[in-house]
Amino acid sequence: MAGHFEATPGGGAAVALDEVEISILRSLAVQLLELIGPGETPADGEDPLAALFAEGPSKPPSDPALARLFPDAYGGPDELTESDGKSEEELRELSAEFRRFTETDLRSRKRDDALAVVRTLDALTPVADGGAVLTLTAGECRSWLGSLNDLRLTIGTRLEVSDEDEGEDGSLYRLPDSDPRKPMVMAYLWLGALQETLVETLMP
């Protein structure tokens, strides 16, 4: 179980984490929450149901990491091409409309996933060496999968990682220890391994 998730009865999963790994995961999840931002709370006297149907932004975020987490439905500015007889301008309008009605909900879901990571880590009972066994329910597994993916997208964007970099012979595996990116690259690869083994536990 050490270092990778294993399936548990009832559709859950478990992994043994040491004290440093727990601290890194929690810190990354908190940073992800800060990046996503706080949720919208209804003002005094405001109808909570009305807030649920409030429109979100129509333009993509300026932060590249947030833009990766909340991409345009029809590609970014450099990717728009005429499709199904629609012009580039029509595709931009459709993309803006899609973002207005989906980004707020998507942010809320990503925020909930990251909060689930923090809460499950905070609920751990440490053993003598400070480590613990993280045991997740089926629902918590889904939240962890979503958050692990969001963390990798965010870190990968900051590192400007490409598909070629991630291969077994890719540059990520050949960084010297003196490279300032090395700690974040190691975290990125480790998160990928956790994500992969968690996916495997959920496969029939």
mmCIF file of C-alpha atoms in Angstrom:
data_model
loop_
_atom_site.group_PDB
_atom_site.id
_atom_site.type_symbol
_atom_site.label_atom_id
_atom_site.label_comp_id
_atom_site.label_asym_id
_atom_site.label_seq_id
_atom_site.Cartn_x
_atom_site.Cartn_y
_atom_site.Cartn_z
ATOM 1 C CA MET A 1 0.000 0.000 0.000
ATOM 2 C CA ALA A 2 2.923 2.326 0.629
ATOM 3 C CA GLY A 3 3.145 4.948 -2.079
ATOM 4 C CA HIS A 4 0.119 3.877 -4.082
ATOM 5 C CA PHE A 5 -3.620 3.437 -3.674
ATOM 6 C CA GLU A 6 -5.174 0.022 -3.217
ATOM 7 C CA ALA A 7 -8.849 -0.862 -3.465
ATOM 8 C CA THR A 8 -10.895 -1.365 -0.297
ATOM 9 C CA PRO A 9 -14.288 -3.045 0.153
ATOM 10 C CA GLY A 10 -17.240 -0.908 -0.875
ATOM 11 C CA GLY A 11 -15.551 0.847 -3.771
ATOM 12 C CA GLY A 12 -13.108 2.910 -1.727
ATOM 13 C CA ALA A 13 -9.330 3.086 -1.691
ATOM 14 C CA ALA A 14 -6.482 3.425 0.786
ATOM 15 C CA VAL A 15 -2.870 4.590 0.707
ATOM 16 C CA ALA A 16 -0.133 4.837 3.332
ATOM 17 C CA LEU A 17 1.353 8.344 3.554
ATOM 18 C CA ASP A 18 4.260 9.571 5.608
ATOM 19 C CA GLU A 19 4.258 12.854 7.484
ATOM 20 C CA VAL A 20 5.985 14.801 4.703
ATOM 21 C CA GLU A 21 3.611 13.473 2.024
ATOM 22 C CA ILE A 22 0.590 14.448 4.118
ATOM 23 C CA SER A 23 1.989 17.944 4.593
ATOM 24 C CA ILE A 24 2.739 18.360 0.865
ATOM 25 C CA LEU A 25 -0.704 17.161 -0.211
ATOM 26 C CA ARG A 26 -2.467 19.432 2.248
ATOM 27 C CA SER A 27 -0.349 22.443 1.287
ATOM 28 C CA LEU A 28 -0.989 21.893 -2.430
ATOM 29 C CA ALA A 29 -4.744 21.486 -1.857
ATOM 30 C CA VAL A 30 -4.860 24.720 0.169
ATOM 31 C CA GLN A 31 -2.941 26.553 -2.557
ATOM 32 C CA LEU A 32 -5.403 25.197 -5.121
ATOM 33 C CA LEU A 33 -8.281 26.549 -3.035
ATOM 34 C CA GLU A 34 -6.605 29.949 -2.931
ATOM 35 C CA LEU A 35 -6.118 29.863 -6.703
ATOM 36 C CA ILE A 36 -9.748 28.917 -7.398
ATOM 37 C CA GLY A 37 -10.968 31.585 -5.004
ATOM 38 C CA PRO A 38 -13.816 31.774 -2.493
ATOM 39 C CA GLY A 39 -17.352 30.867 -3.427
ATOM 40 C CA GLU A 40 -20.038 33.452 -3.911
ATOM 41 C CA THR A 41 -22.184 33.829 -0.792
ATOM 42 C CA PRO A 42 -25.610 35.492 -0.933
ATOM 43 C CA ALA A 43 -25.713 38.973 0.591
ATOM 44 C CA ASP A 44 -28.045 39.681 3.491
ATOM 45 C CA GLY A 45 -31.612 39.514 2.255
ATOM 46 C CA GLU A 46 -30.603 37.981 -1.094
ATOM 47 C CA ASP A 47 -32.519 34.930 -2.281
ATOM 48 C CA PRO A 48 -30.101 31.932 -2.057
ATOM 49 C CA LEU A 49 -31.902 30.276 -4.981
ATOM 50 C CA ALA A 50 -31.306 33.331 -7.143
ATOM 51 C CA ALA A 51 -27.597 33.098 -6.376
ATOM 52 C CA LEU A 52 -27.586 29.561 -7.749
ATOM 53 C CA PHE A 53 -28.635 30.842 -11.155
ATOM 54 C CA ALA A 54 -26.315 33.845 -11.221
ATOM 55 C CA GLU A 55 -24.299 34.164 -14.399
ATOM 56 C CA GLY A 56 -20.566 33.656 -14.324
ATOM 57 C CA PRO A 57 -17.817 35.390 -16.327
ATOM 58 C CA SER A 58 -17.857 35.397 -20.122
ATOM 59 C CA LYS A 59 -14.098 35.771 -20.626
ATOM 60 C CA PRO A 60 -11.406 33.205 -19.764
ATOM 61 C CA PRO A 61 -9.175 33.904 -16.729
ATOM 62 C CA SER A 62 -5.964 35.808 -17.379
ATOM 63 C CA ASP A 63 -3.943 33.441 -15.167
ATOM 64 C CA PRO A 64 -2.685 30.592 -17.425
ATOM 65 C CA ALA A 65 -3.242 27.998 -14.688
ATOM 66 C CA LEU A 66 -6.847 29.088 -14.154
ATOM 67 C CA ALA A 67 -7.368 29.186 -17.905
ATOM 68 C CA ARG A 68 -6.207 25.547 -17.983
ATOM 69 C CA LEU A 69 -8.648 24.627 -15.210
ATOM 70 C CA PHE A 70 -11.494 26.537 -16.893
ATOM 71 C CA PRO A 71 -10.824 26.251 -20.645
ATOM 72 C CA ASP A 72 -12.947 27.688 -23.431
ATOM 73 C CA ALA A 73 -15.536 25.271 -24.780
ATOM 74 C CA TYR A 74 -14.379 25.864 -28.360
ATOM 75 C CA GLY A 75 -10.664 26.310 -27.782
ATOM 76 C CA GLY A 76 -8.596 29.345 -26.944
ATOM 77 C CA PRO A 77 -8.054 32.458 -29.080
ATOM 78 C CA ASP A 78 -5.369 30.697 -31.145
ATOM 79 C CA GLU A 79 -7.394 27.527 -31.662
ATOM 80 C CA LEU A 80 -10.720 28.816 -32.949
ATOM 81 C CA THR A 81 -11.517 27.603 -36.460
ATOM 82 C CA GLU A 82 -14.730 27.557 -38.405
ATOM 83 C CA SER A 83 -16.803 24.539 -37.357
ATOM 84 C CA ASP A 84 -20.234 23.291 -38.452
ATOM 85 C CA GLY A 85 -20.574 26.325 -40.695
ATOM 86 C CA LYS A 86 -20.060 28.767 -37.794
ATOM 87 C CA SER A 87 -17.673 31.666 -38.092
ATOM 88 C CA GLU A 88 -14.877 32.385 -35.637
ATOM 89 C CA GLU A 89 -16.921 35.233 -34.151
ATOM 90 C CA GLU A 90 -19.933 32.939 -33.647
ATOM 91 C CA LEU A 91 -17.735 30.364 -31.936
ATOM 92 C CA ARG A 92 -16.370 33.049 -29.618
ATOM 93 C CA GLU A 93 -19.912 34.078 -28.687
ATOM 94 C CA LEU A 94 -20.944 30.462 -28.074
ATOM 95 C CA SER A 95 -17.849 29.905 -25.947
ATOM 96 C CA ALA A 96 -18.580 33.036 -23.890
ATOM 97 C CA GLU A 97 -22.183 31.952 -23.367
ATOM 98 C CA PHE A 98 -21.122 28.459 -22.318
ATOM 99 C CA ARG A 99 -18.653 29.924 -19.805
ATOM 100 C CA ARG A 100 -21.288 32.261 -18.335
ATOM 101 C CA PHE A 101 -23.553 29.370 -17.440
ATOM 102 C CA THR A 102 -21.008 26.726 -16.428
ATOM 103 C CA GLU A 103 -17.905 28.269 -14.873
ATOM 104 C CA THR A 104 -19.481 29.177 -11.537
ATOM 105 C CA ASP A 105 -20.705 25.606 -11.040
ATOM 106 C CA LEU A 106 -17.377 24.173 -12.191
ATOM 107 C CA ARG A 107 -15.482 26.378 -9.755
ATOM 108 C CA SER A 108 -17.764 25.241 -6.953
ATOM 109 C CA ARG A 109 -17.162 21.589 -7.801
ATOM 110 C CA LYS A 110 -13.392 22.010 -7.952
ATOM 111 C CA ARG A 111 -13.479 23.906 -4.673
ATOM 112 C CA ASP A 112 -15.499 21.122 -3.031
ATOM 113 C CA ASP A 113 -13.033 18.513 -4.304
ATOM 114 C CA ALA A 114 -10.046 20.396 -2.878
ATOM 115 C CA LEU A 115 -11.865 20.888 0.434
ATOM 116 C CA ALA A 116 -12.524 17.140 0.577
ATOM 117 C CA VAL A 117 -8.791 16.526 0.223
ATOM 118 C CA VAL A 118 -7.975 18.904 3.074
ATOM 119 C CA ARG A 119 -10.693 17.502 5.333
ATOM 120 C CA THR A 120 -9.773 13.852 4.814
ATOM 121 C CA LEU A 121 -6.119 14.639 5.489
ATOM 122 C CA ASP A 122 -7.012 16.613 8.616
ATOM 123 C CA ALA A 123 -9.076 13.669 9.869
ATOM 124 C CA LEU A 124 -6.128 11.245 9.722
ATOM 125 C CA THR A 125 -4.927 9.574 12.893
ATOM 126 C CA PRO A 126 -1.108 9.622 12.801
ATOM 127 C CA VAL A 127 0.970 6.666 13.911
ATOM 128 C CA ALA A 128 4.286 6.775 15.776
ATOM 129 C CA ASP A 129 6.334 8.085 12.845
ATOM 130 C CA GLY A 130 3.778 10.783 12.008
ATOM 131 C CA GLY A 131 2.459 8.974 8.953
ATOM 132 C CA ALA A 132 -1.012 7.492 8.537
ATOM 133 C CA VAL A 133 -3.173 5.337 6.308
ATOM 134 C CA LEU A 134 -5.614 7.422 4.276
ATOM 135 C CA THR A 135 -8.812 5.464 3.680
ATOM 136 C CA LEU A 136 -11.351 6.972 1.275
ATOM 137 C CA THR A 137 -14.973 6.164 0.560
ATOM 138 C CA ALA A 138 -16.146 5.836 -3.042
ATOM 139 C CA GLY A 139 -17.405 9.424 -2.984
ATOM 140 C CA GLU A 140 -14.151 10.722 -1.503
ATOM 141 C CA CYS A 141 -12.235 8.845 -4.208
ATOM 142 C CA ARG A 142 -14.060 10.846 -6.868
ATOM 143 C CA SER A 143 -13.229 14.100 -5.097
ATOM 144 C CA TRP A 144 -9.589 13.094 -4.782
ATOM 145 C CA LEU A 145 -9.409 12.143 -8.453
ATOM 146 C CA GLY A 146 -10.792 15.512 -9.462
ATOM 147 C CA SER A 147 -8.441 17.406 -7.179
ATOM 148 C CA LEU A 148 -5.346 15.392 -8.130
ATOM 149 C CA ASN A 149 -6.115 16.132 -11.763
ATOM 150 C CA ASP A 150 -6.578 19.850 -11.018
ATOM 151 C CA LEU A 151 -3.296 19.955 -9.121
ATOM 152 C CA ARG A 152 -1.413 18.311 -11.980
ATOM 153 C CA LEU A 153 -2.970 20.664 -14.526
ATOM 154 C CA THR A 154 -2.005 23.663 -12.404
ATOM 155 C CA ILE A 155 1.549 22.532 -11.716
ATOM 156 C CA GLY A 156 2.013 21.366 -15.298
ATOM 157 C CA THR A 157 0.944 24.792 -16.558
ATOM 158 C CA ARG A 158 3.345 26.563 -14.220
ATOM 159 C CA LEU A 159 6.159 24.248 -15.352
ATOM 160 C CA GLU A 160 5.059 24.504 -19.014
ATOM 161 C CA VAL A 161 5.067 20.710 -19.254
ATOM 162 C CA SER A 162 4.451 19.092 -22.654
ATOM 163 C CA ASP A 163 3.511 15.502 -23.520
ATOM 164 C CA GLU A 164 7.095 14.874 -24.642
ATOM 165 C CA ASP A 165 8.412 16.011 -21.250
ATOM 166 C CA GLU A 166 6.342 13.380 -19.436
ATOM 167 C CA GLY A 167 7.474 10.300 -21.358
ATOM 168 C CA GLU A 168 9.842 7.832 -19.732
ATOM 169 C CA ASP A 169 12.683 9.450 -21.657
ATOM 170 C CA GLY A 170 11.273 12.950 -21.209
ATOM 171 C CA SER A 171 13.148 15.903 -19.797
ATOM 172 C CA LEU A 172 11.232 15.800 -16.500
ATOM 173 C CA TYR A 173 13.109 12.645 -15.546
ATOM 174 C CA ARG A 174 16.510 14.113 -16.383
ATOM 175 C CA LEU A 175 16.475 17.347 -14.415
ATOM 176 C CA PRO A 176 19.620 17.826 -12.318
ATOM 177 C CA ASP A 177 19.193 18.341 -8.594
ATOM 178 C CA SER A 178 20.456 21.895 -9.006
ATOM 179 C CA ASP A 179 17.466 22.829 -11.192
ATOM 180 C CA PRO A 180 15.101 25.029 -9.113
ATOM 181 C CA ARG A 181 12.131 23.301 -10.757
ATOM 182 C CA LYS A 182 13.149 19.880 -9.426
ATOM 183 C CA PRO A 183 11.022 19.866 -6.224
ATOM 184 C CA MET A 184 7.870 20.881 -8.095
ATOM 185 C CA VAL A 185 8.606 18.413 -10.895
ATOM 186 C CA MET A 186 8.971 15.613 -8.340
ATOM 187 C CA ALA A 187 5.632 16.619 -6.804
ATOM 188 C CA TYR A 188 4.051 16.664 -10.270
ATOM 189 C CA LEU A 189 5.269 13.144 -11.083
ATOM 190 C CA TRP A 190 4.257 11.841 -7.661
ATOM 191 C CA LEU A 191 0.748 13.265 -8.012
ATOM 192 C CA GLY A 192 0.528 11.533 -11.380
ATOM 193 C CA ALA A 193 1.433 8.192 -9.801
ATOM 194 C CA LEU A 194 -1.171 8.676 -7.064
ATOM 195 C CA GLN A 195 -3.792 9.595 -9.653
ATOM 196 C CA GLU A 196 -2.966 6.574 -11.812
ATOM 197 C CA THR A 197 -3.182 4.071 -8.967
ATOM 198 C CA LEU A 198 -6.399 5.653 -7.670
ATOM 199 C CA VAL A 199 -7.939 5.275 -11.138
ATOM 200 C CA GLU A 200 -6.857 1.631 -11.189
ATOM 201 C CA THR A 201 -8.637 0.928 -7.890
ATOM 202 C CA LEU A 202 -11.897 2.224 -9.352
ATOM 203 C CA MET A 203 -11.754 0.109 -12.502
ATOM 204 C CA PRO A 204 -14.059 -2.955 -12.548
#
